């Protein structure tokens, strides 16, 4: 676990650099719009593929004979994630209204009666031994949850995962608890300068299993490990998207004209000639006004 936490911290540092780059963030947000809708909805049982989800979101196209509901869930999730991005920019703590408005987007046009509303009925999760709090209690547990979120100002991804577990254990809605919980954890991560957690559909069984185990035993260690591993994987995906070749300090060293000529295997006079006719240009200058060339420019000479 210690090793995992160390890796988590390392990756977070790299992620904060990406988040600071507006251009990269634009690319990522577009990509995440489909990726999060596809993965989170697939966990919940939506039958659209990643490609079909993208068609629904990006081109507003329905897909063959797939249920209207699946299509709505895709566009709803995209809208909900846009809302999460908006909410992540404000500087206040997450509120009950934030959560209700995310949920409202999730069930928009699917269950108008209960979208954006806490449940008034008992729920049980099929196949689960856990008893969910009765509906009257939800109205007490939710403010308590928000208070807990706010109480300790310090942030860690670990705390975001703990929030996800607390939230799904209150299970405040008739339906859409999982999708809302996965957006909530991402709202918390984004608010703190990080990027979203992606839980892969293929990990659904484990995800559910470790939630249930944590609820039944109060031991969250396997749940934590699962979430941290999933988060490191998510961050690796983001880092990989922008992974340029690691610059080799040695080969990227800038050269003065004599060094450059030597590396290129031509006399300095030849370089000066190329400079005159505009075939090459120095990429920088020293403080003393010496021209500097990059080793990459040798191919321009050859
Ligand atoms: N003991 C449990 N077993 C399984 N899931 C649980 C349990 N406790 C909480 N959950 C959460 O409940 C979610 C399912 O609830 P619900 O059907 O309301 O959400 P959903 O968004 O419609 O579906 P899904 O969560 O499958 O996406 C699971 O994804 C999980 O996050
Ligand atoms: Mg459901």
CSV table of C-alpha atoms and ligand atoms in Angstrom, one decimal, residues 44 174-179, ligand 2:
chain,number,residue,atom,x,y,z
A,44,UNK,CA,-24.9,0.8,-14.7
A,174,UNK,CA,-34.2,5.9,-6.1
A,175,UNK,CA,-31.9,5.4,-9.1
A,176,UNK,CA,-28.7,6.9,-10.5
A,177,UNK,CA,-26.8,6.7,-7.2
A,178,UNK,CA,-23.7,5.1,-8.8
A,179,UNK,CA,-23.5,7.5,-11.7
B,2,LIG,MG1,-29.7,2.0,-11.5
